Amino acid sequence: MQQLDYNHIPAHISIIMDGNGRWAQAKGQPRTAGHVEGVANVKVITEEAVRLGVKYLSVYAFSTENWNRPMPEIEALMNLILANLEDEIFMKNNVRFLVIGDMSRLSDNIRKCLQSCIDRTSANTGMTMVVALSYSSRWEITRAAQLIADEVRSGKLKAEDIDENCISRHLTTSFIPDPDLLIRTGGELRISNYLLWQCAYTEFYFTDEFWPDFTVESLHRAIIAYQQRQRRFGKTGEQVTDEE
Ligand code: IPE
Ligand code: IPE
Ligand code: MG
């Protein structure tokens, strides 16, 4: 087994935390029991990411499509997220907390608590943690198109100046680099409307482990797999080796 190389930790790790429901059902428990374990596991993995020196950790917590789930499950999830927004983990680890997604669909209470957590941690200088909540990539890209159209209409921006940077700047992720490594737990081989633009050159890692079973060692395995890959960005392998 390869060893983890602490000098080449991906700067931005993103995780689609899937499999909470099946984890619980396999144990004969209600799906929400899986969400309880899942939220607890976010803390474990966040602290390990801090320890490894990851600069950005983004996690997919609730998609736009997840609004179609049964209301009791949605409420249970929102309550769990609320209950776990206490500072302790962020302040103790110097983590700056941010949220991306369509906040207008969240309740006033959860919006307030999220904003307060963002404010309280805004001066933290360690890892940035981004939670995608009520988020979908197509929602975000559509919104960016509207924002850009408004700027062109008002004369603030010329149509010919719309380039890739301009589009990136109008996404909700404008303040963070693209993910280097995207991990999806739970066995599905898809990205479920997550960071479609931002993952153009991201390395993907899929594992069958359900999110509550994804341990610190699982995270290490994902990073080791990442470290064994050559990121070519369209060039030849020889060009990349020469540059290194
Ligand atoms: C991921 O686990 C958490 C959310 C999508 C909110 P799921 O709830 O999707 O669990 P499975 O995929 O049904 O097992
Ligand atoms: C993706 O999981 C969203 C999150 C992990 C928050 P889903 O369980 O909703 O994905 P699909 O619907 O099976 O693709
Ligand atoms: Mg799922």
mmCIF file of C-alpha atoms and ligand atoms in Angstrom:
data_model
loop_
_atom_site.group_PDB
_atom_site.id
_atom_site.type_symbol
_atom_site.label_atom_id
_atom_site.label_comp_id
_atom_site.label_asym_id
_atom_site.label_seq_id
_atom_site.Cartn_x
_atom_site.Cartn_y
_atom_site.Cartn_z
ATOM 1 C CA MET A 1 0.000 0.000 0.000
ATOM 2 C CA GLN A 2 1.344 3.433 -0.997
ATOM 3 C CA GLN A 3 1.980 5.910 1.800
ATOM 4 C CA LEU A 4 0.230 9.241 2.029
ATOM 5 C CA ASP A 5 2.499 12.038 0.794
ATOM 6 C CA TYR A 6 1.927 14.956 3.172
ATOM 7 C CA ASN A 7 3.656 17.328 0.757
ATOM 8 C CA HIS A 8 1.078 16.798 -1.993
ATOM 9 C CA ILE A 9 -2.258 17.102 -0.282
ATOM 10 C CA PRO A 10 -4.953 18.351 -2.698
ATOM 11 C CA ALA A 11 -5.710 22.009 -1.949
ATOM 12 C CA HIS A 12 -9.452 21.612 -2.499
ATOM 13 C CA ILE A 13 -11.261 18.368 -1.671
ATOM 14 C CA SER A 14 -14.969 18.135 -2.414
ATOM 15 C CA ILE A 15 -17.269 15.372 -1.201
ATOM 16 C CA ILE A 16 -20.678 14.140 -2.330
ATOM 17 C CA MET A 17 -21.717 12.577 0.961
ATOM 18 C CA ASP A 18 -24.100 9.857 -0.238
ATOM 19 C CA GLY A 19 -25.488 6.674 1.310
ATOM 20 C CA ASN A 20 -26.881 7.780 4.675
ATOM 21 C CA GLY A 21 -30.311 6.298 3.982
ATOM 22 C CA ARG A 22 -29.034 2.918 2.787
ATOM 23 C CA TRP A 23 -26.581 2.769 5.704
ATOM 24 C CA ALA A 24 -29.516 3.048 8.118
ATOM 25 C CA GLN A 25 -31.829 0.756 6.181
ATOM 26 C CA ALA A 26 -29.173 -1.979 6.124
ATOM 27 C CA LYS A 27 -29.293 -1.849 9.919
ATOM 28 C CA GLY A 28 -33.091 -1.898 10.023
ATOM 29 C CA GLN A 29 -33.185 1.738 11.144
ATOM 30 C CA PRO A 30 -35.093 4.735 9.724
ATOM 31 C CA ARG A 31 -33.274 6.790 7.067
ATOM 32 C CA THR A 32 -32.967 9.717 9.453
ATOM 33 C CA ALA A 33 -30.741 7.614 11.741
ATOM 34 C CA GLY A 34 -28.319 7.567 8.811
ATOM 35 C CA HIS A 35 -28.431 11.345 8.597
ATOM 36 C CA VAL A 36 -27.572 11.594 12.311
ATOM 37 C CA GLU A 37 -24.478 9.447 11.710
ATOM 38 C CA GLY A 38 -23.718 11.303 8.505
ATOM 39 C CA VAL A 39 -23.675 14.709 10.171
ATOM 40 C CA ALA A 40 -21.458 13.341 12.970
ATOM 41 C CA ASN A 41 -19.066 12.041 10.336
ATOM 42 C CA VAL A 42 -18.759 15.472 8.721
ATOM 43 C CA LYS A 43 -17.001 16.598 11.905
ATOM 44 C CA VAL A 44 -14.578 13.675 11.908
ATOM 45 C CA ILE A 45 -13.607 14.225 8.277
ATOM 46 C CA THR A 46 -13.438 18.015 8.688
ATOM 47 C CA GLU A 47 -10.972 17.720 11.565
ATOM 48 C CA GLU A 48 -8.838 15.275 9.610
ATOM 49 C CA ALA A 49 -8.850 17.572 6.570
ATOM 50 C CA VAL A 50 -7.608 20.381 8.832
ATOM 51 C CA ARG A 51 -4.883 18.117 10.225
ATOM 52 C CA LEU A 52 -3.755 17.154 6.714
ATOM 53 C CA GLY A 53 -3.500 20.796 5.671
ATOM 54 C CA VAL A 54 -6.352 20.801 3.136
ATOM 55 C CA LYS A 55 -7.096 24.449 2.288
ATOM 56 C CA TYR A 56 -10.674 24.065 1.049
ATOM 57 C CA LEU A 57 -13.169 21.354 1.915
ATOM 58 C CA SER A 58 -16.545 21.529 0.201
ATOM 59 C CA VAL A 59 -19.377 19.130 0.955
ATOM 60 C CA TYR A 60 -22.685 18.485 -0.801
ATOM 61 C CA ALA A 61 -25.226 18.382 2.015
ATOM 62 C CA PHE A 62 -28.552 18.985 0.260
ATOM 63 C CA SER A 63 -29.332 19.340 -3.435
ATOM 64 C CA THR A 64 -32.083 21.295 -5.168
ATOM 65 C CA GLU A 65 -33.512 17.916 -6.161
ATOM 66 C CA ASN A 66 -33.532 16.784 -2.520
ATOM 67 C CA TRP A 67 -36.475 19.202 -1.971
ATOM 68 C CA ASN A 68 -38.527 16.454 -3.651
ATOM 69 C CA ARG A 69 -37.987 14.088 -0.705
ATOM 70 C CA PRO A 70 -40.713 13.383 1.868
ATOM 71 C CA MET A 71 -41.182 16.460 4.065
ATOM 72 C CA PRO A 72 -40.414 14.664 7.380
ATOM 73 C CA GLU A 73 -36.998 13.607 6.040
ATOM 74 C CA ILE A 74 -36.251 17.158 4.836
ATOM 75 C CA GLU A 75 -37.234 18.586 8.221
ATOM 76 C CA ALA A 76 -35.134 16.063 10.101
ATOM 77 C CA LEU A 77 -32.126 16.912 7.932
ATOM 78 C CA MET A 78 -32.551 20.673 8.319
ATOM 79 C CA ASN A 79 -32.882 20.301 12.088
ATOM 80 C CA LEU A 80 -29.730 18.209 12.214
ATOM 81 C CA ILE A 81 -27.792 20.775 10.216
ATOM 82 C CA LEU A 82 -29.099 23.527 12.517
ATOM 83 C CA ALA A 83 -28.143 21.625 15.655
ATOM 84 C CA ASN A 84 -24.608 21.166 14.389
ATOM 85 C CA LEU A 85 -23.782 24.733 13.465
ATOM 86 C CA GLU A 86 -22.325 25.504 16.883
ATOM 87 C CA ASP A 87 -18.927 27.249 16.647
ATOM 88 C CA GLU A 88 -16.867 24.811 18.593
ATOM 89 C CA ILE A 89 -15.535 22.744 15.713
ATOM 90 C CA PHE A 90 -14.942 25.815 13.534
ATOM 91 C CA MET A 91 -13.347 28.028 16.180
ATOM 92 C CA LYS A 92 -11.230 25.238 17.649
ATOM 93 C CA ASN A 93 -9.822 24.444 14.208
ATOM 94 C CA ASN A 94 -9.635 28.016 12.859
ATOM 95 C CA VAL A 95 -12.083 27.057 10.068
ATOM 96 C CA ARG A 96 -13.919 29.657 8.001
ATOM 97 C CA PHE A 97 -17.459 28.490 7.242
ATOM 98 C CA LEU A 98 -19.306 29.343 4.021
ATOM 99 C CA VAL A 99 -22.484 28.199 2.287
ATOM 100 C CA ILE A 100 -23.412 27.980 -1.392
ATOM 101 C CA GLY A 101 -26.911 27.374 -2.728
ATOM 102 C CA ASP A 102 -30.346 28.904 -3.095
ATOM 103 C CA MET A 103 -30.791 30.347 0.394
ATOM 104 C CA SER A 104 -34.206 31.768 -0.543
ATOM 105 C CA ARG A 105 -35.713 28.296 -0.227
ATOM 106 C CA LEU A 106 -34.499 27.796 3.371
ATOM 107 C CA SER A 107 -36.507 28.798 6.439
ATOM 108 C CA ASP A 108 -35.732 32.165 8.086
ATOM 109 C CA ASN A 109 -34.438 30.367 11.144
ATOM 110 C CA ILE A 110 -31.885 28.242 9.308
ATOM 111 C CA ARG A 111 -30.844 31.205 7.123
ATOM 112 C CA LYS A 112 -30.175 33.274 10.245
ATOM 113 C CA CYS A 113 -28.162 30.523 11.910
ATOM 114 C CA LEU A 114 -26.101 29.949 8.764
ATOM 115 C CA GLN A 115 -25.401 33.671 8.418
ATOM 116 C CA SER A 116 -24.408 33.903 12.055
ATOM 117 C CA CYS A 117 -21.986 30.990 11.654
ATOM 118 C CA ILE A 118 -20.514 32.637 8.520
ATOM 119 C CA ASP A 119 -20.075 35.920 10.430
ATOM 120 C CA ARG A 120 -18.572 34.349 13.546
ATOM 121 C CA THR A 121 -15.973 32.423 11.548
ATOM 122 C CA SER A 122 -15.205 35.043 8.901
ATOM 123 C CA ALA A 123 -11.869 36.045 10.473
ATOM 124 C CA ASN A 124 -10.614 32.450 10.753
ATOM 125 C CA THR A 125 -7.548 31.909 8.616
ATOM 126 C CA GLY A 126 -7.223 28.121 8.472
ATOM 127 C CA MET A 127 -9.219 25.825 6.214
ATOM 128 C CA THR A 128 -12.284 27.147 4.391
ATOM 129 C CA MET A 129 -15.271 24.839 4.619
ATOM 130 C CA VAL A 130 -18.036 25.271 2.067
ATOM 131 C CA VAL A 131 -21.393 23.563 2.562
ATOM 132 C CA ALA A 132 -23.603 23.200 -0.520
ATOM 133 C CA LEU A 133 -27.165 23.482 0.702
ATOM 134 C CA SER A 134 -30.198 23.728 -1.559
ATOM 135 C CA TYR A 135 -27.566 23.769 -4.282
ATOM 136 C CA SER A 136 -27.525 22.567 -7.848
ATOM 137 C CA SER A 137 -25.096 23.393 -10.579
ATOM 138 C CA ARG A 138 -27.728 24.127 -13.219
ATOM 139 C CA TRP A 139 -29.453 26.529 -10.819
ATOM 140 C CA GLU A 140 -26.119 28.256 -10.266
ATOM 141 C CA ILE A 141 -25.210 28.481 -13.963
ATOM 142 C CA THR A 142 -28.683 29.785 -14.835
ATOM 143 C CA ARG A 143 -28.340 32.428 -12.125
ATOM 144 C CA ALA A 144 -24.918 33.427 -13.457
ATOM 145 C CA ALA A 145 -26.424 33.867 -16.941
ATOM 146 C CA GLN A 146 -29.101 36.160 -15.472
ATOM 147 C CA LEU A 147 -26.548 38.227 -13.523
ATOM 148 C CA ILE A 148 -24.362 38.620 -16.596
ATOM 149 C CA ALA A 149 -27.358 39.564 -18.770
ATOM 150 C CA ASP A 150 -28.292 42.266 -16.232
ATOM 151 C CA GLU A 151 -24.782 43.716 -16.328
ATOM 152 C CA VAL A 152 -24.776 43.766 -20.132
ATOM 153 C CA ARG A 153 -28.198 45.407 -20.188
ATOM 154 C CA SER A 154 -27.101 48.120 -17.761
ATOM 155 C CA GLY A 155 -23.898 48.778 -19.695
ATOM 156 C CA LYS A 156 -21.603 47.598 -16.886
ATOM 157 C CA LEU A 157 -20.264 44.753 -19.049
ATOM 158 C CA LYS A 158 -19.765 44.366 -22.796
ATOM 159 C CA ALA A 159 -20.995 41.115 -24.364
ATOM 160 C CA GLU A 160 -17.595 40.622 -26.009
ATOM 161 C CA ASP A 161 -15.914 40.718 -22.591
ATOM 162 C CA ILE A 162 -17.754 37.609 -21.380
ATOM 163 C CA ASP A 163 -15.042 34.980 -21.033
ATOM 164 C CA GLU A 164 -14.476 31.928 -18.820
ATOM 165 C CA ASN A 165 -13.211 34.071 -15.938
ATOM 166 C CA CYS A 166 -16.277 36.259 -16.140
ATOM 167 C CA ILE A 167 -18.540 33.202 -15.869
ATOM 168 C CA SER A 168 -16.512 31.796 -12.944
ATOM 169 C CA ARG A 169 -16.803 35.120 -11.142
ATOM 170 C CA HIS A 170 -20.594 34.967 -11.346
ATOM 171 C CA LEU A 171 -20.859 31.495 -9.848
ATOM 172 C CA THR A 172 -21.473 31.039 -6.117
ATOM 173 C CA THR A 173 -17.967 29.542 -5.869
ATOM 174 C CA SER A 174 -16.232 32.697 -7.165
ATOM 175 C CA PHE A 175 -14.149 32.912 -3.965
ATOM 176 C CA ILE A 176 -12.695 29.371 -4.047
ATOM 177 C CA PRO A 177 -10.501 27.465 -6.498
ATOM 178 C CA ASP A 178 -11.912 24.513 -8.448
ATOM 179 C CA PRO A 179 -11.806 21.147 -6.647
ATOM 180 C CA ASP A 180 -8.672 19.073 -7.150
ATOM 181 C CA LEU A 181 -10.303 15.890 -5.882
ATOM 182 C CA LEU A 182 -14.008 14.991 -5.837
ATOM 183 C CA ILE A 183 -14.985 12.030 -3.665
ATOM 184 C CA ARG A 184 -18.410 10.394 -3.893
ATOM 185 C CA THR A 185 -19.384 7.818 -1.304
ATOM 186 C CA GLY A 186 -22.348 5.454 -1.533
ATOM 187 C CA GLY A 187 -21.510 3.598 -4.741
ATOM 188 C CA GLU A 188 -23.290 5.746 -7.347
ATOM 189 C CA LEU A 189 -21.244 6.724 -10.386
ATOM 190 C CA ARG A 190 -22.702 10.154 -11.095
ATOM 191 C CA ILE A 191 -22.335 13.760 -9.958
ATOM 192 C CA SER A 192 -26.006 14.609 -9.385
ATOM 193 C CA ASN A 193 -25.934 18.249 -10.543
ATOM 194 C CA TYR A 194 -22.914 19.196 -8.414
ATOM 195 C CA LEU A 195 -20.186 21.694 -9.473
ATOM 196 C CA LEU A 196 -20.522 20.868 -13.185
ATOM 197 C CA TRP A 197 -18.505 23.884 -14.351
ATOM 198 C CA GLN A 198 -15.941 23.715 -11.537
ATOM 199 C CA CYS A 199 -15.166 19.995 -12.004
ATOM 200 C CA ALA A 200 -13.942 20.428 -15.599
ATOM 201 C CA TYR A 201 -10.475 19.106 -14.598
ATOM 202 C CA THR A 202 -11.138 17.599 -11.179
ATOM 203 C CA GLU A 203 -9.941 14.077 -10.330
ATOM 204 C CA PHE A 204 -12.882 11.817 -9.400
ATOM 205 C CA TYR A 205 -12.814 9.099 -6.747
ATOM 206 C CA PHE A 206 -15.823 6.851 -6.192
ATOM 207 C CA THR A 207 -16.195 4.463 -3.285
ATOM 208 C CA ASP A 208 -18.935 1.992 -2.344
ATOM 209 C CA GLU A 209 -18.652 2.916 1.329
ATOM 210 C CA PHE A 210 -21.737 4.655 2.681
ATOM 211 C CA TRP A 211 -20.990 8.133 4.022
ATOM 212 C CA PRO A 212 -21.345 7.175 7.735
ATOM 213 C CA ASP A 213 -18.775 4.400 7.127
ATOM 214 C CA PHE A 214 -16.273 6.720 5.406
ATOM 215 C CA THR A 215 -13.403 6.964 7.892
ATOM 216 C CA VAL A 216 -10.175 8.904 8.217
ATOM 217 C CA GLU A 217 -8.455 5.890 6.593
ATOM 218 C CA SER A 218 -10.955 6.051 3.715
ATOM 219 C CA LEU A 219 -10.005 9.695 3.211
ATOM 220 C CA HIS A 220 -6.340 8.733 3.168
ATOM 221 C CA ARG A 221 -7.048 6.037 0.538
ATOM 222 C CA ALA A 222 -8.788 8.618 -1.656
ATOM 223 C CA ILE A 223 -5.874 11.039 -1.362
ATOM 224 C CA ILE A 224 -3.334 8.286 -2.071
ATOM 225 C CA ALA A 225 -5.294 7.355 -5.226
ATOM 226 C CA TYR A 226 -5.232 11.050 -6.221
ATOM 227 C CA GLN A 227 -1.482 11.244 -5.638
ATOM 228 C CA GLN A 228 -0.875 8.351 -8.019
ATOM 229 C CA ARG A 229 -2.526 10.130 -10.933
ATOM 230 C CA GLN A 230 -0.921 12.449 -13.435
ATOM 231 C CA ARG A 231 -2.955 15.588 -14.107
ATOM 232 C CA ARG A 232 -2.235 16.444 -17.725
ATOM 233 C CA PHE A 233 -4.733 19.261 -18.449
ATOM 234 C CA GLY A 234 -4.679 18.324 -22.131
ATOM 235 C CA LYS A 235 -0.902 18.037 -22.471
ATOM 236 C CA THR A 236 1.094 14.863 -23.078
ATOM 237 C CA GLY A 237 2.506 12.864 -20.189
ATOM 238 C CA GLU A 238 6.048 13.745 -21.349
ATOM 239 C CA GLN A 239 5.339 17.469 -21.292
ATOM 240 C CA VAL A 240 4.034 17.206 -17.741
ATOM 241 C CA THR A 241 7.031 15.159 -16.587
ATOM 242 C CA ASP A 242 9.425 17.692 -18.155
ATOM 243 C CA GLU A 243 7.672 20.566 -16.395
ATOM 244 C CA GLU A 244 8.019 18.798 -13.064
HETATM 245 C C1 IPE B 1 -26.968 11.488 1.361
HETATM 246 O O1 IPE B 1 -27.532 10.287 1.716
HETATM 247 C C2 IPE B 1 -27.530 12.672 2.087
HETATM 248 C C3 IPE B 1 -28.448 13.472 1.301
HETATM 249 C C4 IPE B 1 -28.681 13.350 0.012
HETATM 250 C C5 IPE B 1 -29.163 14.523 1.972
HETATM 251 P P1 IPE B 1 -28.902 9.789 1.095
HETATM 252 O O2 IPE B 1 -30.001 10.261 1.964
HETATM 253 O O3 IPE B 1 -29.027 10.142 -0.335
HETATM 254 O O4 IPE B 1 -28.725 8.228 1.259
HETATM 255 P P2 IPE B 1 -29.094 7.099 0.220
HETATM 256 O O5 IPE B 1 -28.410 7.433 -1.074
HETATM 257 O O6 IPE B 1 -30.582 7.108 0.079
HETATM 258 O O7 IPE B 1 -28.572 5.853 0.824
HETATM 259 C C1 IPE B 2 -26.591 13.771 -3.954
HETATM 260 O O1 IPE B 2 -27.145 12.659 -3.342
HETATM 261 C C2 IPE B 2 -26.811 14.971 -3.108
HETATM 262 C C3 IPE B 2 -26.151 14.951 -1.815
HETATM 263 C C4 IPE B 2 -25.290 14.076 -1.396
HETATM 264 C C5 IPE B 2 -26.514 16.032 -0.959
HETATM 265 P P1 IPE B 2 -28.550 12.076 -3.817
HETATM 266 O O2 IPE B 2 -28.752 10.820 -3.055
HETATM 267 O O3 IPE B 2 -29.598 13.094 -3.722
HETATM 268 O O4 IPE B 2 -28.250 11.767 -5.344
HETATM 269 P P2 IPE B 2 -29.109 10.969 -6.433
HETATM 270 O O5 IPE B 2 -30.446 11.586 -6.492
HETATM 271 O O6 IPE B 2 -29.179 9.544 -5.992
HETATM 272 O O7 IPE B 2 -28.333 11.131 -7.701
HETATM 273 MG MG MG B 3 -28.465 9.201 -2.067
#
